PDB file of C-alpha atoms in Angstrom:
ATOM      1  CA  MET J 278       7.175  41.121  37.392  1.00  0.00           C
ATOM      2  CA  ALA J 279       5.840  37.735  38.005  1.00  0.00           C
ATOM      3  CA  LYS J 280       8.148  35.001  38.381  1.00  0.00           C
ATOM      4  CA  VAL J 281       7.624  31.948  36.321  1.00  0.00           C
ATOM      5  CA  SER J 282       8.299  28.306  37.929  1.00  0.00           C
ATOM      6  CA  GLY J 283      10.265  25.998  36.329  1.00  0.00           C
ATOM      7  CA  LYS J 284       7.235  23.505  35.398  1.00  0.00           C
ATOM      8  CA  GLN J 285       5.502  26.550  33.861  1.00  0.00           C
ATOM      9  CA  GLY J 286       8.354  27.440  32.053  1.00  0.00           C
ATOM     10  CA  GLN J 287       8.799  24.040  30.640  1.00  0.00           C
ATOM     11  CA  LYS J 288       5.111  23.805  29.574  1.00  0.00           C
ATOM     12  CA  ALA J 289       5.276  27.302  27.630  1.00  0.00           C
ATOM     13  CA  ALA J 290       8.608  25.955  25.953  1.00  0.00           C
ATOM     14  CA  SER J 291       6.821  22.403  24.997  1.00  0.00           C
ATOM     15  CA  ALA J 292       3.680  24.510  23.804  1.00  0.00           C
ATOM     16  CA  ALA J 293       6.204  26.809  21.518  1.00  0.00           C
ATOM     17  CA  GLN J 294       7.368  23.678  19.907  1.00  0.00           C
ATOM     18  CA  PRO J 295       5.803  22.692  16.714  1.00  0.00           C
ATOM     19  CA  ALA J 296       4.070  19.273  16.730  1.00  0.00           C
ATOM     20  CA  ARG J 297       6.018  16.176  15.767  1.00  0.00           C
ATOM     21  CA  ALA J 298       4.619  15.327  12.254  1.00  0.00           C
ATOM     22  CA  TRP J 299       7.444  12.806  11.566  1.00  0.00           C
ATOM     23  CA  GLN J 300       7.740   8.763  12.465  1.00  0.00           C
ATOM     24  CA  ARG J 301      11.007   7.009  13.374  1.00  0.00           C
ATOM     25  CA  MET J 302      11.191   3.605  11.655  1.00  0.00           C
ATOM     26  CA  LEU J 303      13.131   0.386  12.544  1.00  0.00           C
ATOM     27  CA  SER J 304      15.222   1.244   9.635  1.00  0.00           C
ATOM     28  CA  GLY J 305      16.521   4.299  11.243  1.00  0.00           C
ATOM     29  CA  ARG J 306      14.531   6.396   8.894  1.00  0.00           C
ATOM     30  CA  ARG J 307      12.513   9.408   9.724  1.00  0.00           C
ATOM     31  CA  LEU J 308       9.631   9.824   7.699  1.00  0.00           C
ATOM     32  CA  ASP J 309       7.761  13.175   7.739  1.00  0.00           C
ATOM     33  CA  LEU J 310       4.032  12.877   6.927  1.00  0.00           C
ATOM     34  CA  LEU J 311       3.580  16.357   5.905  1.00  0.00           C
ATOM     35  CA  GLU J 312       6.577  16.280   3.568  1.00  0.00           C
ATOM     36  CA  PRO J 313       7.377  12.978   2.941  1.00  0.00           C
ATOM     37  CA  SER J 314      10.675  12.181   0.835  1.00  0.00           C
ATOM     38  CA  PRO J 315      11.114   9.039  -1.158  1.00  0.00           C
ATOM     39  CA  LEU J 316      14.696   8.933   0.403  1.00  0.00           C
ATOM     40  CA  ASP J 317      13.130   8.057   3.600  1.00  0.00           C
ATOM     41  CA  VAL J 318      10.866   5.386   2.295  1.00  0.00           C
ATOM     42  CA  GLU J 319      12.127   1.629   2.832  1.00  0.00           C
ATOM     43  CA  ILE J 320      10.055  -1.558   1.707  1.00  0.00           C
ATOM     44  CA  GLU J 321      11.298  -3.209   4.849  1.00  0.00           C
ATOM     45  CA  ASP J 322       9.693  -0.556   6.942  1.00  0.00           C
ATOM     46  CA  ILE J 323       6.578  -0.793   4.702  1.00  0.00           C
ATOM     47  CA  ALA J 324       6.449  -4.573   5.289  1.00  0.00           C
ATOM     48  CA  GLN J 325       6.879  -4.258   8.988  1.00  0.00           C
ATOM     49  CA  GLY J 326       4.135  -1.711   9.330  1.00  0.00           C
ATOM     50  CA  LEU J 327       1.728  -3.344   7.180  1.00  0.00           C
ATOM     51  CA  SER J 328       2.048  -6.697   8.732  1.00  0.00           C
ATOM     52  CA  ARG J 329       1.054  -5.587  11.898  1.00  0.00           C
ATOM     53  CA  VAL J 330      -1.937  -3.104  10.677  1.00  0.00           C
ATOM     54  CA  ALA J 331      -5.091  -5.105  11.385  1.00  0.00           C
ATOM     55  CA  ARG J 332      -8.027  -4.921   8.800  1.00  0.00           C
ATOM     56  CA  TRP J 333     -11.484  -4.382  10.180  1.00  0.00           C
ATOM     57  CA  ASN J 334      -9.919  -2.838  13.509  1.00  0.00           C
ATOM     58  CA  GLY J 335      -8.939  -6.549  14.425  1.00  0.00           C
ATOM     59  CA  GLN J 336     -12.625  -7.602  14.487  1.00  0.00           C
ATOM     60  CA  THR J 337     -11.883 -10.760  12.513  1.00  0.00           C
ATOM     61  CA  ARG J 338     -11.804 -14.489  13.220  1.00  0.00           C
ATOM     62  CA  GLY J 339      -8.730 -16.806  13.495  1.00  0.00           C
ATOM     63  CA  ASP J 340      -5.930 -16.409  15.920  1.00  0.00           C
ATOM     64  CA  HIS J 341      -4.123 -13.661  13.951  1.00  0.00           C
ATOM     65  CA  ALA J 342      -5.323 -10.436  12.648  1.00  0.00           C
ATOM     66  CA  PHE J 343      -5.879 -10.444   8.861  1.00  0.00           C
ATOM     67  CA  SER J 344      -3.082  -7.698   8.279  1.00  0.00           C
ATOM     68  CA  VAL J 345      -3.181  -5.121   5.493  1.00  0.00           C
ATOM     69  CA  ALA J 346       0.268  -7.060   4.289  1.00  0.00           C
ATOM     70  CA  GLN J 347      -2.075  -9.768   3.493  1.00  0.00           C
ATOM     71  CA  HIS J 348      -4.803  -7.970   2.309  1.00  0.00           C
ATOM     72  CA  SER J 349      -2.483  -5.995  -0.095  1.00  0.00           C
ATOM     73  CA  LEU J 350      -1.454  -9.693  -1.389  1.00  0.00           C
ATOM     74  CA  LEU J 351      -4.884 -10.699  -1.615  1.00  0.00           C
ATOM     75  CA  VAL J 352      -5.743  -7.820  -3.801  1.00  0.00           C
ATOM     76  CA  LEU J 353      -2.928  -8.525  -6.265  1.00  0.00           C
ATOM     77  CA  ASP J 354      -4.049 -12.162  -6.543  1.00  0.00           C
ATOM     78  CA  ILE J 355      -7.571 -11.060  -7.593  1.00  0.00           C
ATOM     79  CA  HIS J 356      -6.029  -8.593  -9.972  1.00  0.00           C
ATOM     80  CA  LEU J 357      -3.914 -11.109 -11.334  1.00  0.00           C
ATOM     81  CA  ARG J 358      -7.204 -13.286 -11.797  1.00  0.00           C
ATOM     82  CA  LEU J 359      -8.843 -10.350 -13.609  1.00  0.00           C
ATOM     83  CA  ASP J 360      -6.054  -9.578 -15.770  1.00  0.00           C
ATOM     84  CA  PRO J 361      -3.048 -12.171 -16.031  1.00  0.00           C
ATOM     85  CA  GLU J 362      -1.333  -9.975 -18.166  1.00  0.00           C
ATOM     86  CA  LEU J 363      -0.217  -7.258 -15.791  1.00  0.00           C
ATOM     87  CA  SER J 364       3.204  -5.851 -16.005  1.00  0.00           C
ATOM     88  CA  ALA J 365       5.633  -5.791 -13.122  1.00  0.00           C
ATOM     89  CA  ARG J 366       4.967  -2.351 -12.674  1.00  0.00           C
ATOM     90  CA  GLU J 367       0.971  -2.672 -12.383  1.00  0.00           C
ATOM     91  CA  LYS J 368       1.836  -5.559  -9.913  1.00  0.00           C
ATOM     92  CA  MET J 369       3.848  -3.210  -7.850  1.00  0.00           C
ATOM     93  CA  GLU J 370       1.252  -0.524  -7.873  1.00  0.00           C
ATOM     94  CA  THR J 371      -1.474  -3.040  -6.832  1.00  0.00           C
ATOM     95  CA  LEU J 372       0.797  -4.165  -3.890  1.00  0.00           C
ATOM     96  CA  LEU J 373       1.440  -0.896  -2.925  1.00  0.00           C
ATOM     97  CA  HIS J 374      -2.030   0.297  -3.047  1.00  0.00           C
ATOM     98  CA  ASP J 375      -2.453   0.621   0.753  1.00  0.00           C
ATOM     99  CA  ALA J 376       1.089   1.161   1.496  1.00  0.00           C
ATOM    100  CA  PRO J 377       0.641   4.376   3.232  1.00  0.00           C
ATOM    101  CA  GLU J 378      -0.984   2.603   6.166  1.00  0.00           C
ATOM    102  CA  TYR J 379       2.088   1.572   7.241  1.00  0.00           C
ATOM    103  CA  VAL J 380       2.255   5.177   8.651  1.00  0.00           C
ATOM    104  CA  VAL J 381      -1.158   6.116   9.160  1.00  0.00           C
ATOM    105  CA  GLY J 382      -2.782   2.628   9.949  1.00  0.00           C
ATOM    106  CA  ASP J 383      -5.940   1.007   8.452  1.00  0.00           C
ATOM    107  CA  MET J 384      -8.653   3.955   8.811  1.00  0.00           C
ATOM    108  CA  ILE J 385     -11.951   1.894   8.823  1.00  0.00           C
ATOM    109  CA  SER J 386     -14.723   3.463   6.667  1.00  0.00           C
ATOM    110  CA  PRO J 387     -17.266   4.485   9.305  1.00  0.00           C
ATOM    111  CA  PHE J 388     -14.324   6.510  10.814  1.00  0.00           C
ATOM    112  CA  LYS J 389     -13.239   7.980   7.597  1.00  0.00           C
ATOM    113  CA  ALA J 390     -17.027   9.262   7.009  1.00  0.00           C
ATOM    114  CA  VAL J 391     -16.503  10.820  10.584  1.00  0.00           C
ATOM    115  CA  VAL J 392     -13.166  12.645   9.986  1.00  0.00           C
ATOM    116  CA  GLY J 393     -13.973  13.709   6.296  1.00  0.00           C
ATOM    117  CA  GLY J 394     -11.364  14.118   3.384  1.00  0.00           C
ATOM    118  CA  ASP J 395      -8.308  15.661   4.940  1.00  0.00           C
ATOM    119  CA  TYR J 396      -6.683  12.404   5.966  1.00  0.00           C
ATOM    120  CA  LYS J 397      -6.724  11.630   1.901  1.00  0.00           C
ATOM    121  CA  ALA J 398      -4.401  14.287   1.327  1.00  0.00           C
ATOM    122  CA  VAL J 399      -1.943  12.758   3.587  1.00  0.00           C
ATOM    123  CA  GLU J 400      -2.507   9.273   2.105  1.00  0.00           C
ATOM    124  CA  HIS J 401      -1.925  10.738  -1.526  1.00  0.00           C
ATOM    125  CA  ARG J 402       1.390  12.506  -0.511  1.00  0.00           C
ATOM    126  CA  LEU J 403       2.759   9.436   0.947  1.00  0.00           C
ATOM    127  CA  LEU J 404       1.847   7.227  -1.639  1.00  0.00           C
ATOM    128  CA  GLU J 405       3.352   9.532  -4.159  1.00  0.00           C
ATOM    129  CA  ALA J 406       6.741   9.447  -2.134  1.00  0.00           C
ATOM    130  CA  ILE J 407       6.396   5.642  -2.052  1.00  0.00           C
ATOM    131  CA  HIS J 408       5.962   5.278  -5.594  1.00  0.00           C
ATOM    132  CA  LEU J 409       9.082   7.616  -6.627  1.00  0.00           C
ATOM    133  CA  ARG J 410      11.104   5.591  -4.184  1.00  0.00           C
ATOM    134  CA  PHE J 411      10.495   2.512  -6.593  1.00  0.00           C
ATOM    135  CA  SER J 412      10.901   4.101  -9.750  1.00  0.00           C
ATOM    136  CA  LEU J 413       7.021   3.951 -10.484  1.00  0.00           C
ATOM    137  CA  PRO J 414       4.884   6.952 -11.722  1.00  0.00           C
ATOM    138  CA  ALA J 415       3.788   9.316  -8.545  1.00  0.00           C
ATOM    139  CA  LYS J 416       0.362   8.661  -9.645  1.00  0.00           C
ATOM    140  CA  SER J 417      -1.460   5.442 -11.137  1.00  0.00           C
ATOM    141  CA  GLY J 418      -3.378   5.928 -14.135  1.00  0.00           C
ATOM    142  CA  THR J 419      -7.264   6.031 -14.035  1.00  0.00           C
ATOM    143  CA  ALA J 420      -7.427   2.639 -15.557  1.00  0.00           C
ATOM    144  CA  LEU J 421      -5.223   0.916 -13.340  1.00  0.00           C
ATOM    145  CA  LEU J 422      -6.747   2.732 -10.282  1.00  0.00           C
ATOM    146  CA  THR J 423     -10.221   1.454 -11.364  1.00  0.00           C
ATOM    147  CA  ALA J 424      -8.939  -2.097 -11.856  1.00  0.00           C
ATOM    148  CA  VAL J 425      -7.259  -1.907  -8.598  1.00  0.00           C
ATOM    149  CA  LYS J 426     -10.640  -0.854  -6.971  1.00  0.00           C
ATOM    150  CA  LYS J 427     -12.442  -3.533  -8.522  1.00  0.00           C
ATOM    151  CA  ALA J 428     -10.004  -6.155  -6.932  1.00  0.00           C
ATOM    152  CA  ASP J 429      -9.964  -4.311  -3.545  1.00  0.00           C
ATOM    153  CA  THR J 430     -13.804  -4.486  -3.271  1.00  0.00           C
ATOM    154  CA  ILE J 431     -13.883  -8.165  -4.229  1.00  0.00           C
ATOM    155  CA  ALA J 432     -11.353  -8.605  -1.335  1.00  0.00           C
ATOM    156  CA  ALA J 433     -13.655  -6.744   0.929  1.00  0.00           C
ATOM    157  CA  TYR J 434     -16.596  -8.544   0.180  1.00  0.00           C
ATOM    158  CA  TYR J 435     -14.710 -12.211   0.855  1.00  0.00           C
ATOM    159  CA  GLU J 436     -13.022 -10.516   3.891  1.00  0.00           C
ATOM    160  CA  ALA J 437     -16.278  -9.327   5.048  1.00  0.00           C
ATOM    161  CA  THR J 438     -18.327 -12.531   4.995  1.00  0.00           C
ATOM    162  CA  LEU J 439     -15.348 -15.362   5.602  1.00  0.00           C
ATOM    163  CA  LEU J 440     -13.659 -13.107   8.419  1.00  0.00           C
ATOM    164  CA  ALA J 441     -15.526 -10.215   9.719  1.00  0.00           C
ATOM    165  CA  GLY J 442     -18.874 -11.689  10.618  1.00  0.00           C
ATOM    166  CA  PHE J 443     -20.912  -9.935   7.609  1.00  0.00           C
ATOM    167  CA  GLY J 444     -23.912 -11.880   6.138  1.00  0.00           C
ATOM    168  CA  GLU J 445     -24.003 -12.243   2.348  1.00  0.00           C
ATOM    169  CA  ALA J 446     -26.856  -9.747   1.718  1.00  0.00           C
ATOM    170  CA  GLU J 447     -25.147  -7.278   4.059  1.00  0.00           C
ATOM    171  CA  ALA J 448     -21.814  -7.528   2.135  1.00  0.00           C
ATOM    172  CA  ARG J 449     -23.675  -7.435  -1.014  1.00  0.00           C
ATOM    173  CA  ARG J 450     -25.022  -3.922  -0.195  1.00  0.00           C
ATOM    174  CA  PHE J 451     -21.606  -2.511   0.762  1.00  0.00           C
ATOM    175  CA  PHE J 452     -19.477  -4.395  -1.862  1.00  0.00           C
ATOM    176  CA  GLY J 453     -21.507  -5.764  -4.619  1.00  0.00           C
ATOM    177  CA  ARG J 454     -21.319  -9.706  -5.247  1.00  0.00           C
ATOM    178  CA  PRO J 455     -18.072 -10.807  -6.948  1.00  0.00           C
ATOM    179  CA  GLN J 456     -18.739 -12.178 -10.500  1.00  0.00           C
ATOM    180  CA  GLY J 457     -16.278 -14.853 -11.963  1.00  0.00           C
ATOM    181  CA  ILE J 458     -14.014 -14.862  -8.931  1.00  0.00           C
ATOM    182  CA  SER J 459     -14.136 -17.498  -6.314  1.00  0.00           C
ATOM    183  CA  PRO J 460     -12.359 -17.590  -3.060  1.00  0.00           C
ATOM    184  CA  ASP J 461     -10.582 -21.047  -3.411  1.00  0.00           C
ATOM    185  CA  GLY J 462      -7.164 -20.816  -3.445  1.00  0.00           C
ATOM    186  CA  LEU J 463      -7.040 -16.889  -2.172  1.00  0.00           C
ATOM    187  CA  PRO J 464      -4.868 -16.139   1.121  1.00  0.00           C
ATOM    188  CA  LEU J 465      -7.956 -15.703   3.217  1.00  0.00           C
ATOM    189  CA  THR J 466      -6.718 -17.822   6.297  1.00  0.00           C
ATOM    190  CA  PRO J 467      -5.128 -14.884   8.669  1.00  0.00           C
ATOM    191  CA  TRP J 468      -1.280 -15.332   8.588  1.00  0.00           C
ATOM    192  CA  PRO J 469       1.127 -14.578  11.673  1.00  0.00           C
ATOM    193  CA  ALA J 470       2.680 -11.096  11.402  1.00  0.00           C
ATOM    194  CA  LYS J 471       6.169 -12.596  10.458  1.00  0.00           C
ATOM    195  CA  ARG J 472       4.871 -14.767   7.598  1.00  0.00           C
ATOM    196  CA  ALA J 473       2.465 -11.713   6.257  1.00  0.00           C
ATOM    197  CA  GLN J 474       5.644  -9.712   6.434  1.00  0.00           C
ATOM    198  CA  ALA J 475       7.840 -12.242   4.499  1.00  0.00           C
ATOM    199  CA  ASN J 476       5.413 -12.872   2.121  1.00  0.00           C
ATOM    200  CA  PHE J 477       4.874  -9.453   1.098  1.00  0.00           C
ATOM    201  CA  LEU J 478       8.512  -8.652   0.842  1.00  0.00           C
ATOM    202  CA  LYS J 479       9.271 -12.190  -1.095  1.00  0.00           C
ATOM    203  CA  ARG J 480       6.575 -10.950  -3.818  1.00  0.00           C
ATOM    204  CA  PHE J 481       7.600  -7.274  -3.878  1.00  0.00           C
ATOM    205  CA  ARG J 482      11.353  -8.246  -4.450  1.00  0.00           C
ATOM    206  CA  LEU J 483      10.524 -10.489  -7.416  1.00  0.00           C
ATOM    207  CA  MET J 484       8.228  -7.660  -9.149  1.00  0.00           C
ATOM    208  CA  GLU J 485      11.003  -5.013  -8.395  1.00  0.00           C
ATOM    209  CA  GLU J 486      13.461  -7.283  -9.984  1.00  0.00           C
ATOM    210  CA  ALA J 487      11.093  -7.554 -13.065  1.00  0.00           C
ATOM    211  CA  HIS J 488      10.349  -3.871 -12.949  1.00  0.00           C
ATOM    212  CA  ALA J 489      14.024  -3.009 -13.175  1.00  0.00           C
ATOM    213  CA  HIS J 490      14.972  -5.248 -16.087  1.00  0.00           C
ATOM    214  CA  SER J 491      12.018  -3.429 -18.023  1.00  0.00           C
ATOM    215  CA  LEU J 492      13.234  -0.185 -17.334  1.00  0.00           C
ATOM    216  CA  VAL J 493      16.422  -1.003 -18.441  1.00  0.00           C
ATOM    217  CA  GLN J 494      15.255  -2.738 -21.539  1.00  0.00           C
ATOM    218  CA  SER J 495      13.040   0.492 -22.488  1.00  0.00           C
ATOM    219  CA  ARG J 496      16.067   2.823 -21.986  1.00  0.00           C
ATOM    220  CA  ARG J 497      17.976   0.679 -24.402  1.00  0.00           C
ATOM    221  CA  HIS J 498      15.205   0.479 -26.993  1.00  0.00           C
ATOM    222  CA  ALA J 499      14.851   4.414 -26.600  1.00  0.00           C
ATOM    223  CA  ARG J 500      18.604   4.782 -27.411  1.00  0.00           C
ATOM    224  CA  GLU J 501      18.508   2.527 -30.238  1.00  0.00           C
ATOM    225  CA  ARG J 502      15.401   4.115 -31.874  1.00  0.00           C
ATOM    226  CA  ARG J 503      17.107   7.861 -31.328  1.00  0.00           C
ATOM    227  CA  GLY J 504      20.192   6.410 -33.154  1.00  0.00           C
ATOM    228  CA  HIS J 505      18.203   5.041 -35.878  1.00  0.00           C
ATOM    229  CA  GLU J 506      16.708   8.466 -36.239  1.00  0.00           C
ATOM    230  CA  ARG J 507      20.086  10.099 -36.188  1.00  0.00           C
ATOM    231  CA  GLN J 508      20.875   7.844 -39.151  1.00  0.00           C
ATOM    232  CA  ALA J 509      17.805   8.654 -41.111  1.00  0.00           C
ATOM    233  CA  LYS J 510      18.647  12.280 -41.050  1.00  0.00           C
TER     234      LYS J 510
END
């Protein structure tokens, strides 16, 4: 029988081990990408990751990358201009629309076209776990998804033309021209990572508090309604 050297044995043992599909977070959580649990999701980890993931693969003007955290806030601000009456839940879902990228990164559109649609399944599982962690519906409704996509596309147009070197004609071909939304007052100057992280956390916590209050109110009203229904019988 042929002898197996120590190095060969180590290689064979390593090959037999399943590939690691989880990421260790600074919070100490260990998030499984294939079966993500809401219990392993922390908003601090999301803000940390998104504030350090660059939009446009870092090909933007300025001293700092334009982060996904800042992009998420930009999309929220645009969505609020389009619909000032958004609920706290809708605001949270808008802010978190790219949250899976704290784990998988911001995959630019040309690369998505190369790799195909498998990455979407991973993103969807992650987003569902993130939503459930913060008492949101696992999946956003069609109307909200459409509205967020519109705000996201407007954000992409202004990022492309003001930061990423696109000409207006080229940007219109890919994103259309925004109607009724000016870039004035929008956060389009890239922030340092720490500032993007802090701003993301601040906005999220304000919305989370409002969402929690609305859930308490809804449950109280539901109890009162059931009580009235029992009395009426």
